[in-house]
Amino acid sequence: MAALPSSPAPLIDRFNRRISYLRLSVTDRCDLRCTYCIPQGFKDFEEPEHWLTFDEIERVVGLFGQLGVARIRLTGGEPLLRKNLPDLAARLAALPGIEDLSLSTNATQLDRHAKALRKAGVGRLNISLDSLRRECVTHLSGRDSLASVMAGLDAAQAAGFSPIKLNMVVMKGENEQDIEPMAAFCFERGFLLRLIEAMPMGDTGRNAHYLSLDPIRERLAKRFNLQPQAIELGGGPARYWSTPDGRGQIGFITPISQHFCATCNRVRLSVDGTLYLCLGQEEKLELRPMLRGGASDEELIAALRDAIELKPERHEFLEQPKKIVRFMSMTGG
């Protein structure tokens, strides 16, 4: 892709937030049916002909890179279901301006792809795991998947990924009792645990038994003598606490109890080329028609700038919990 005549100004929205992070969905399909993400029996997936091609993805990411977006996260659905994903990762990692390429995965396919992903230039992994109990994982994910996830974790460490973050969505009455064992497991294995509040996206999210992380943070701080850390790991919204020796770290992601909208630096591109400006709002830009209609790079950049101006100040999950009807997998992680 040819560079533009001069270096464009970075993307800064009307609330003076610099957009430096793109979450890129490469598929809306998944081999699990986590209770807070995709409902059992759901079949309304995007048609493959509507998926952005690798060439289209590379073009869009290249333009974002010119606009100062340095962090790219591959998401889904389950991104490892997209055929030849390491090939795409290698193309994106080589683009000017892209400094950090990471991947979110449920790890069920990771043991087969970890080495290729690492070689392609993926530097970091976020792995979803909501419990260490087989029966709980089966209940929450709709499949007896714990063994395959553990194999994926082993393969990721063997391939040299660091850090490896384990994302645990905490739900009242589901996996509350699993938090301390998960923390101990992560400390022992050298993983970075991130606890996440469930968000009311679609019927699945609204039925996810929301639980505030505030009392859990206090509980874990006492149990493991955690201290707050002023560190950023990956440009995301987690607030981190650490053990006294620094070897164990837990991040808390609190989109409901303590939202972080004032510092939001990200946008999301769905598999069909829809750019969502906020996870909890409807503002969006349809890029696929422009890409397939002959739009120039200059026209695409102008559209991206106009879209960033629409980025809302904050979500309204508390005020309007039923506002967002699309499922998490449709938006892109």
mmCIF file of C-alpha atoms in Angstrom:
data_model
loop_
_atom_site.group_PDB
_atom_site.id
_atom_site.type_symbol
_atom_site.label_atom_id
_atom_site.label_comp_id
_atom_site.label_asym_id
_atom_site.label_seq_id
_atom_site.Cartn_x
_atom_site.Cartn_y
_atom_site.Cartn_z
ATOM 1 C CA MET A 1 0.000 0.000 0.000
ATOM 2 C CA ALA A 2 1.426 3.367 -0.996
ATOM 3 C CA ALA A 3 2.129 5.834 1.792
ATOM 4 C CA LEU A 4 0.257 9.103 1.855
ATOM 5 C CA PRO A 5 2.176 12.230 0.791
ATOM 6 C CA SER A 6 2.816 13.351 4.366
ATOM 7 C CA SER A 7 2.409 11.913 7.850
ATOM 8 C CA PRO A 8 -1.227 12.480 8.836
ATOM 9 C CA ALA A 9 -2.101 13.906 12.227
ATOM 10 C CA PRO A 10 -3.076 11.288 14.829
ATOM 11 C CA LEU A 11 -6.681 10.383 15.605
ATOM 12 C CA ILE A 12 -7.926 12.511 18.499
ATOM 13 C CA ASP A 13 -11.618 12.602 19.352
ATOM 14 C CA ARG A 14 -13.669 15.596 20.523
ATOM 15 C CA PHE A 15 -12.977 14.663 24.146
ATOM 16 C CA ASN A 16 -9.219 14.913 23.530
ATOM 17 C CA ARG A 17 -8.673 11.158 23.697
ATOM 18 C CA ARG A 18 -5.991 9.870 21.367
ATOM 19 C CA ILE A 19 -7.023 6.670 19.575
ATOM 20 C CA SER A 20 -4.044 4.328 19.556
ATOM 21 C CA TYR A 21 -5.607 0.859 19.837
ATOM 22 C CA LEU A 22 -7.652 -1.152 17.325
ATOM 23 C CA ARG A 23 -9.399 -4.377 18.277
ATOM 24 C CA LEU A 24 -9.779 -6.289 15.025
ATOM 25 C CA SER A 25 -12.284 -9.139 14.740
ATOM 26 C CA VAL A 26 -11.358 -11.704 12.108
ATOM 27 C CA THR A 27 -14.448 -13.889 12.655
ATOM 28 C CA ASP A 28 -17.697 -13.814 14.593
ATOM 29 C CA ARG A 29 -17.720 -17.612 14.888
ATOM 30 C CA CYS A 30 -16.628 -19.515 17.956
ATOM 31 C CA ASP A 31 -16.282 -23.144 18.995
ATOM 32 C CA LEU A 32 -17.633 -22.340 22.478
ATOM 33 C CA ARG A 33 -20.921 -20.861 23.656
ATOM 34 C CA CYS A 34 -19.956 -18.909 26.755
ATOM 35 C CA THR A 35 -23.063 -17.885 28.647
ATOM 36 C CA TYR A 36 -22.208 -14.154 28.588
ATOM 37 C CA CYS A 37 -21.228 -14.021 24.904
ATOM 38 C CA ILE A 38 -23.103 -16.238 22.398
ATOM 39 C CA PRO A 39 -26.396 -17.959 23.211
ATOM 40 C CA GLN A 40 -26.826 -21.680 22.687
ATOM 41 C CA GLY A 41 -28.280 -22.409 19.262
ATOM 42 C CA PHE A 42 -27.283 -19.016 17.806
ATOM 43 C CA LYS A 43 -26.788 -19.253 14.024
ATOM 44 C CA ASP A 44 -27.110 -15.677 12.791
ATOM 45 C CA PHE A 45 -23.438 -15.362 11.849
ATOM 46 C CA GLU A 46 -22.073 -13.033 9.188
ATOM 47 C CA GLU A 47 -21.901 -14.505 5.678
ATOM 48 C CA PRO A 48 -18.301 -15.292 4.640
ATOM 49 C CA GLU A 49 -18.576 -13.116 1.534
ATOM 50 C CA HIS A 50 -19.106 -10.171 3.876
ATOM 51 C CA TRP A 51 -15.922 -10.852 5.832
ATOM 52 C CA LEU A 52 -13.112 -8.440 5.108
ATOM 53 C CA THR A 53 -10.427 -10.192 3.091
ATOM 54 C CA PHE A 54 -6.833 -10.269 4.283
ATOM 55 C CA ASP A 55 -5.973 -7.635 1.667
ATOM 56 C CA GLU A 56 -8.777 -5.378 2.911
ATOM 57 C CA ILE A 57 -7.757 -5.878 6.525
ATOM 58 C CA GLU A 58 -4.129 -5.104 5.727
ATOM 59 C CA ARG A 59 -5.147 -1.921 3.928
ATOM 60 C CA VAL A 60 -7.312 -0.653 6.779
ATOM 61 C CA VAL A 61 -4.759 -1.512 9.459
ATOM 62 C CA GLY A 62 -2.062 0.171 7.383
ATOM 63 C CA LEU A 63 -4.095 3.369 7.338
ATOM 64 C CA PHE A 64 -4.701 3.153 11.071
ATOM 65 C CA GLY A 65 -0.959 2.715 11.509
ATOM 66 C CA GLN A 66 -0.326 5.928 9.587
ATOM 67 C CA LEU A 67 -2.800 7.667 11.897
ATOM 68 C CA GLY A 68 -0.925 6.722 15.052
ATOM 69 C CA VAL A 69 -2.748 3.515 15.975
ATOM 70 C CA ALA A 70 0.184 1.395 17.142
ATOM 71 C CA ARG A 71 -1.598 -1.443 18.973
ATOM 72 C CA ILE A 72 -3.610 -4.089 17.162
ATOM 73 C CA ARG A 73 -5.421 -6.941 18.901
ATOM 74 C CA LEU A 74 -6.818 -9.838 16.859
ATOM 75 C CA THR A 75 -10.164 -10.937 18.260
ATOM 76 C CA GLY A 76 -13.343 -12.816 17.362
ATOM 77 C CA GLY A 77 -15.462 -14.839 18.010
ATOM 78 C CA GLU A 78 -12.532 -17.184 18.259
ATOM 79 C CA PRO A 79 -9.865 -15.770 15.924
ATOM 80 C CA LEU A 80 -8.040 -19.084 15.527
ATOM 81 C CA LEU A 81 -11.036 -20.371 13.566
ATOM 82 C CA ARG A 82 -10.090 -17.993 10.738
ATOM 83 C CA LYS A 83 -8.100 -19.993 8.206
ATOM 84 C CA ASN A 84 -4.440 -18.985 7.763
ATOM 85 C CA LEU A 85 -4.533 -16.492 10.619
ATOM 86 C CA PRO A 86 -0.726 -16.602 11.149
ATOM 87 C CA ASP A 87 -0.323 -15.384 7.561
ATOM 88 C CA LEU A 88 -2.485 -12.359 8.297
ATOM 89 C CA ALA A 89 -0.624 -11.742 11.554
ATOM 90 C CA ALA A 90 2.693 -11.654 9.718
ATOM 91 C CA ARG A 91 1.350 -9.130 7.224
ATOM 92 C CA LEU A 92 0.022 -6.859 9.959
ATOM 93 C CA ALA A 93 3.140 -7.099 12.122
ATOM 94 C CA ALA A 94 5.226 -5.865 9.173
ATOM 95 C CA LEU A 95 3.158 -2.702 8.602
ATOM 96 C CA PRO A 96 4.781 0.667 9.405
ATOM 97 C CA GLY A 97 3.537 2.135 12.675
ATOM 98 C CA ILE A 98 2.289 -1.151 14.143
ATOM 99 C CA GLU A 99 4.330 -1.650 17.292
ATOM 100 C CA ASP A 100 2.275 -4.215 19.191
ATOM 101 C CA LEU A 101 0.281 -7.134 17.790
ATOM 102 C CA SER A 102 -1.625 -9.302 20.256
ATOM 103 C CA LEU A 103 -4.335 -11.959 20.212
ATOM 104 C CA SER A 104 -7.390 -12.787 22.326
ATOM 105 C CA THR A 105 -8.346 -16.461 22.281
ATOM 106 C CA ASN A 106 -10.190 -19.132 24.205
ATOM 107 C CA ALA A 107 -7.065 -21.288 23.632
ATOM 108 C CA THR A 108 -8.936 -24.425 22.510
ATOM 109 C CA GLN A 109 -7.007 -24.310 19.210
ATOM 110 C CA LEU A 110 -3.844 -22.714 20.553
ATOM 111 C CA ASP A 111 -1.699 -25.808 20.962
ATOM 112 C CA ARG A 112 -1.713 -26.219 17.150
ATOM 113 C CA HIS A 113 -1.011 -22.570 16.333
ATOM 114 C CA ALA A 114 1.145 -21.093 19.124
ATOM 115 C CA LYS A 115 4.513 -21.516 17.377
ATOM 116 C CA ALA A 116 3.264 -20.141 14.062
ATOM 117 C CA LEU A 117 1.646 -17.141 15.741
ATOM 118 C CA ARG A 118 4.807 -16.340 17.658
ATOM 119 C CA LYS A 119 6.895 -16.614 14.500
ATOM 120 C CA ALA A 120 4.433 -14.373 12.650
ATOM 121 C CA GLY A 121 4.956 -11.540 15.115
ATOM 122 C CA VAL A 122 2.166 -11.901 17.676
ATOM 123 C CA GLY A 123 3.789 -10.776 20.897
ATOM 124 C CA ARG A 124 1.154 -11.188 23.588
ATOM 125 C CA LEU A 125 -1.860 -13.358 24.345
ATOM 126 C CA ASN A 126 -5.068 -12.858 26.298
ATOM 127 C CA ILE A 127 -6.686 -16.197 27.098
ATOM 128 C CA SER A 128 -10.234 -16.581 28.386
ATOM 129 C CA LEU A 129 -10.597 -18.970 31.304
ATOM 130 C CA ASP A 130 -13.366 -18.496 33.872
ATOM 131 C CA SER A 131 -12.616 -21.388 36.218
ATOM 132 C CA LEU A 132 -10.219 -24.237 36.933
ATOM 133 C CA ARG A 133 -13.111 -26.578 37.701
ATOM 134 C CA ARG A 134 -13.984 -28.792 34.761
ATOM 135 C CA GLU A 135 -17.706 -28.792 35.533
ATOM 136 C CA CYS A 136 -17.816 -25.008 35.803
ATOM 137 C CA VAL A 137 -15.918 -24.516 32.546
ATOM 138 C CA THR A 138 -18.251 -26.956 30.813
ATOM 139 C CA HIS A 139 -21.294 -25.155 32.165
ATOM 140 C CA LEU A 140 -20.078 -21.652 31.285
ATOM 141 C CA SER A 141 -18.545 -22.437 27.879
ATOM 142 C CA GLY A 142 -21.027 -25.061 26.697
ATOM 143 C CA ARG A 143 -18.257 -27.593 26.143
ATOM 144 C CA ASP A 144 -15.850 -29.747 28.128
ATOM 145 C CA SER A 145 -12.945 -27.539 27.061
ATOM 146 C CA LEU A 146 -10.651 -27.272 30.097
ATOM 147 C CA ALA A 147 -8.112 -29.868 28.913
ATOM 148 C CA SER A 148 -7.713 -28.236 25.501
ATOM 149 C CA VAL A 149 -7.304 -24.801 27.107
ATOM 150 C CA MET A 150 -4.595 -26.143 29.423
ATOM 151 C CA ALA A 151 -2.806 -27.664 26.426
ATOM 152 C CA GLY A 152 -2.989 -24.261 24.744
ATOM 153 C CA LEU A 153 -1.487 -22.573 27.791
ATOM 154 C CA ASP A 154 1.401 -25.038 27.822
ATOM 155 C CA ALA A 155 2.018 -24.484 24.107
ATOM 156 C CA ALA A 156 1.930 -20.706 24.513
ATOM 157 C CA GLN A 157 4.559 -20.771 27.237
ATOM 158 C CA ALA A 158 6.700 -23.189 25.244
ATOM 159 C CA ALA A 159 6.515 -20.829 22.253
ATOM 160 C CA GLY A 160 7.843 -17.969 24.369
ATOM 161 C CA PHE A 161 4.796 -15.750 24.719
ATOM 162 C CA SER A 162 5.084 -13.202 27.522
ATOM 163 C CA PRO A 163 3.076 -11.875 29.130
ATOM 164 C CA ILE A 164 0.218 -14.350 28.963
ATOM 165 C CA LYS A 165 -2.911 -12.843 30.465
ATOM 166 C CA LEU A 166 -5.778 -14.980 31.715
ATOM 167 C CA ASN A 167 -9.121 -13.212 31.483
ATOM 168 C CA MET A 168 -11.726 -14.354 33.996
ATOM 169 C CA VAL A 169 -15.247 -12.924 33.790
ATOM 170 C CA VAL A 170 -16.518 -12.958 37.373
ATOM 171 C CA MET A 171 -20.196 -13.826 37.794
ATOM 172 C CA LYS A 172 -22.269 -13.979 40.931
ATOM 173 C CA GLY A 173 -23.306 -17.507 41.812
ATOM 174 C CA GLU A 174 -21.205 -19.019 39.015
ATOM 175 C CA ASN A 175 -17.472 -18.752 39.659
ATOM 176 C CA GLU A 176 -17.018 -16.482 42.692
ATOM 177 C CA GLN A 177 -15.415 -19.320 44.647
ATOM 178 C CA ASP A 178 -12.875 -19.895 41.880
ATOM 179 C CA ILE A 179 -11.132 -16.520 42.125
ATOM 180 C CA GLU A 180 -8.559 -17.341 44.809
ATOM 181 C CA PRO A 181 -7.607 -20.703 43.242
ATOM 182 C CA MET A 182 -7.244 -18.971 39.871
ATOM 183 C CA ALA A 183 -5.001 -16.296 41.396
ATOM 184 C CA ALA A 184 -2.799 -18.918 43.033
ATOM 185 C CA PHE A 185 -2.604 -20.857 39.755
ATOM 186 C CA CYS A 186 -1.551 -17.751 37.825
ATOM 187 C CA PHE A 187 1.062 -16.776 40.401
ATOM 188 C CA GLU A 188 2.528 -20.279 40.244
ATOM 189 C CA ARG A 189 2.592 -20.491 36.453
ATOM 190 C CA GLY A 190 3.680 -16.912 35.780
ATOM 191 C CA PHE A 191 0.430 -15.824 34.144
ATOM 192 C CA LEU A 192 -1.113 -12.412 34.677
ATOM 193 C CA LEU A 193 -4.690 -12.722 35.938
ATOM 194 C CA ARG A 194 -7.304 -10.170 34.896
ATOM 195 C CA LEU A 195 -10.704 -10.168 36.538
ATOM 196 C CA ILE A 196 -13.500 -8.649 34.453
ATOM 197 C CA GLU A 197 -16.987 -7.449 35.311
ATOM 198 C CA ALA A 198 -19.697 -8.857 33.047
ATOM 199 C CA MET A 199 -21.208 -6.298 30.677
ATOM 200 C CA PRO A 200 -24.903 -6.209 29.679
ATOM 201 C CA MET A 201 -24.440 -6.729 25.932
ATOM 202 C CA GLY A 202 -27.343 -8.604 24.354
ATOM 203 C CA ASP A 203 -29.525 -11.004 26.304
ATOM 204 C CA THR A 204 -26.508 -13.152 27.156
ATOM 205 C CA GLY A 205 -24.637 -10.286 28.801
ATOM 206 C CA ARG A 206 -27.683 -9.060 30.701
ATOM 207 C CA ASN A 207 -28.167 -12.547 32.136
ATOM 208 C CA ALA A 208 -24.534 -12.924 33.223
ATOM 209 C CA HIS A 209 -25.097 -12.321 36.975
ATOM 210 C CA TYR A 210 -23.076 -9.109 37.290
ATOM 211 C CA LEU A 211 -20.806 -8.842 40.309
ATOM 212 C CA SER A 212 -18.854 -5.730 41.317
ATOM 213 C CA LEU A 213 -15.121 -6.265 41.617
ATOM 214 C CA ASP A 214 -14.695 -3.734 44.439
ATOM 215 C CA PRO A 215 -15.240 -6.177 47.344
ATOM 216 C CA ILE A 216 -13.299 -8.867 45.488
ATOM 217 C CA ARG A 217 -10.301 -6.555 45.128
ATOM 218 C CA GLU A 218 -10.391 -5.846 48.864
ATOM 219 C CA ARG A 219 -10.612 -9.558 49.609
ATOM 220 C CA LEU A 220 -7.702 -10.459 47.352
ATOM 221 C CA ALA A 221 -5.591 -7.584 48.659
ATOM 222 C CA LYS A 222 -5.857 -9.007 52.171
ATOM 223 C CA ARG A 223 -5.360 -12.619 51.093
ATOM 224 C CA PHE A 224 -2.250 -12.011 48.969
ATOM 225 C CA ASN A 225 -1.024 -8.712 50.470
ATOM 226 C CA LEU A 226 -1.563 -6.965 47.139
ATOM 227 C CA GLN A 227 -0.463 -3.383 46.537
ATOM 228 C CA PRO A 228 -1.716 -1.060 43.757
ATOM 229 C CA GLN A 229 0.690 -0.621 40.861
ATOM 230 C CA ALA A 230 1.063 2.367 38.566
ATOM 231 C CA ILE A 231 1.845 0.239 35.523
ATOM 232 C CA GLU A 232 0.330 -0.177 32.085
ATOM 233 C CA LEU A 233 0.450 -3.586 30.482
ATOM 234 C CA GLY A 234 -0.744 -3.599 26.893
ATOM 235 C CA GLY A 235 -2.583 -0.298 26.697
ATOM 236 C CA GLY A 236 -5.833 -1.681 28.082
ATOM 237 C CA PRO A 237 -8.125 -0.542 30.897
ATOM 238 C CA ALA A 238 -7.008 -2.865 33.712
ATOM 239 C CA ARG A 239 -5.897 -1.441 37.043
ATOM 240 C CA TYR A 240 -3.151 -3.678 38.405
ATOM 241 C CA TRP A 241 -2.269 -4.828 41.892
ATOM 242 C CA SER A 242 0.844 -6.823 42.738
ATOM 243 C CA THR A 243 2.275 -9.101 45.400
ATOM 244 C CA PRO A 244 5.102 -7.572 47.491
ATOM 245 C CA ASP A 245 7.784 -9.411 45.494
ATOM 246 C CA GLY A 246 6.234 -8.305 42.184
ATOM 247 C CA ARG A 247 5.955 -11.864 40.898
ATOM 248 C CA GLY A 248 2.165 -12.021 41.092
ATOM 249 C CA GLN A 249 -0.111 -9.473 39.437
ATOM 250 C CA ILE A 250 -3.867 -9.133 39.144
ATOM 251 C CA GLY A 251 -5.640 -6.670 36.898
ATOM 252 C CA PHE A 252 -9.176 -5.463 37.576
ATOM 253 C CA ILE A 253 -11.351 -4.390 34.642
ATOM 254 C CA THR A 254 -14.423 -2.571 35.922
ATOM 255 C CA PRO A 255 -16.541 -1.223 33.037
ATOM 256 C CA ILE A 256 -19.607 -1.029 35.289
ATOM 257 C CA SER A 257 -18.585 -0.212 38.867
ATOM 258 C CA GLN A 258 -15.732 2.154 37.903
ATOM 259 C CA HIS A 259 -15.875 2.846 34.188
ATOM 260 C CA PHE A 260 -12.759 4.055 32.376
ATOM 261 C CA CYS A 261 -14.406 5.899 29.498
ATOM 262 C CA ALA A 262 -12.465 9.125 30.110
ATOM 263 C CA THR A 263 -9.260 7.415 29.009
ATOM 264 C CA CYS A 264 -10.696 5.144 26.305
ATOM 265 C CA ASN A 265 -8.125 4.833 23.522
ATOM 266 C CA ARG A 266 -9.712 2.113 21.380
ATOM 267 C CA VAL A 267 -12.125 1.355 18.584
ATOM 268 C CA ARG A 268 -13.329 -2.010 17.257
ATOM 269 C CA LEU A 269 -13.517 -3.303 13.699
ATOM 270 C CA SER A 270 -15.920 -6.213 13.203
ATOM 271 C CA VAL A 271 -15.372 -9.025 10.720
ATOM 272 C CA ASP A 272 -17.753 -7.402 8.212
ATOM 273 C CA GLY A 273 -15.890 -4.087 8.227
ATOM 274 C CA THR A 274 -18.075 -2.194 10.685
ATOM 275 C CA LEU A 275 -16.069 0.182 12.857
ATOM 276 C CA TYR A 276 -17.663 0.512 16.294
ATOM 277 C CA LEU A 277 -16.670 3.598 18.226
ATOM 278 C CA CYS A 278 -17.883 2.353 21.622
ATOM 279 C CA LEU A 279 -18.681 -1.086 22.976
ATOM 280 C CA GLY A 280 -21.785 0.265 24.700
ATOM 281 C CA GLN A 281 -23.154 2.623 22.037
ATOM 282 C CA GLU A 282 -24.406 2.366 18.453
ATOM 283 C CA GLU A 283 -22.175 4.879 16.634
ATOM 284 C CA LYS A 284 -20.381 3.135 13.787
ATOM 285 C CA LEU A 285 -18.841 3.424 10.317
ATOM 286 C CA GLU A 286 -19.429 0.871 7.541
ATOM 287 C CA LEU A 287 -16.042 0.487 5.850
ATOM 288 C CA ARG A 288 -16.737 -2.506 3.598
ATOM 289 C CA PRO A 289 -18.808 -0.571 1.026
ATOM 290 C CA MET A 290 -16.022 1.993 0.738
ATOM 291 C CA LEU A 291 -13.307 -0.643 0.430
ATOM 292 C CA ARG A 292 -15.209 -2.488 -2.280
ATOM 293 C CA GLY A 293 -16.454 0.670 -3.976
ATOM 294 C CA GLY A 294 -13.062 2.024 -5.003
ATOM 295 C CA ALA A 295 -12.470 4.569 -2.227
ATOM 296 C CA SER A 296 -8.982 6.082 -2.174
ATOM 297 C CA ASP A 297 -6.769 6.055 0.897
ATOM 298 C CA GLU A 298 -7.456 9.757 1.343
ATOM 299 C CA GLU A 299 -11.209 9.125 1.309
ATOM 300 C CA LEU A 300 -10.878 6.298 3.800
ATOM 301 C CA ILE A 301 -8.790 8.412 6.148
ATOM 302 C CA ALA A 302 -11.314 11.247 5.924
ATOM 303 C CA ALA A 303 -14.083 8.785 6.796
ATOM 304 C CA LEU A 304 -12.091 7.479 9.764
ATOM 305 C CA ARG A 305 -11.576 11.009 11.063
ATOM 306 C CA ASP A 306 -15.277 11.783 10.714
ATOM 307 C CA ALA A 307 -16.111 8.580 12.546
ATOM 308 C CA ILE A 308 -13.785 9.359 15.444
ATOM 309 C CA GLU A 309 -15.699 12.606 15.894
ATOM 310 C CA LEU A 310 -18.774 10.471 16.629
ATOM 311 C CA LYS A 311 -17.083 8.524 19.418
ATOM 312 C CA PRO A 312 -19.312 9.068 22.453
ATOM 313 C CA GLU A 313 -18.067 10.308 25.784
ATOM 314 C CA ARG A 314 -19.063 7.148 27.624
ATOM 315 C CA HIS A 315 -21.213 4.043 27.603
ATOM 316 C CA GLU A 316 -24.607 3.867 29.294
ATOM 317 C CA PHE A 317 -24.614 0.302 30.599
ATOM 318 C CA LEU A 318 -25.972 1.474 33.960
ATOM 319 C CA GLU A 319 -28.521 3.952 32.657
ATOM 320 C CA GLN A 320 -29.725 1.883 29.684
ATOM 321 C CA PRO A 321 -28.712 -1.754 30.239
ATOM 322 C CA LYS A 322 -31.001 -2.969 27.429
ATOM 323 C CA LYS A 323 -29.734 -0.514 24.824
ATOM 324 C CA ILE A 324 -27.204 -2.796 23.110
ATOM 325 C CA VAL A 325 -28.914 -5.821 21.558
ATOM 326 C CA ARG A 326 -25.909 -7.153 19.604
ATOM 327 C CA PHE A 327 -23.866 -9.896 21.253
ATOM 328 C CA MET A 328 -20.233 -9.425 22.217
ATOM 329 C CA SER A 329 -19.064 -11.743 19.446
ATOM 330 C CA MET A 330 -20.781 -9.540 16.848
ATOM 331 C CA THR A 331 -18.853 -6.460 17.937
ATOM 332 C CA GLY A 332 -15.470 -8.104 18.201
ATOM 333 C CA GLY A 333 -14.232 -8.816 21.703
#
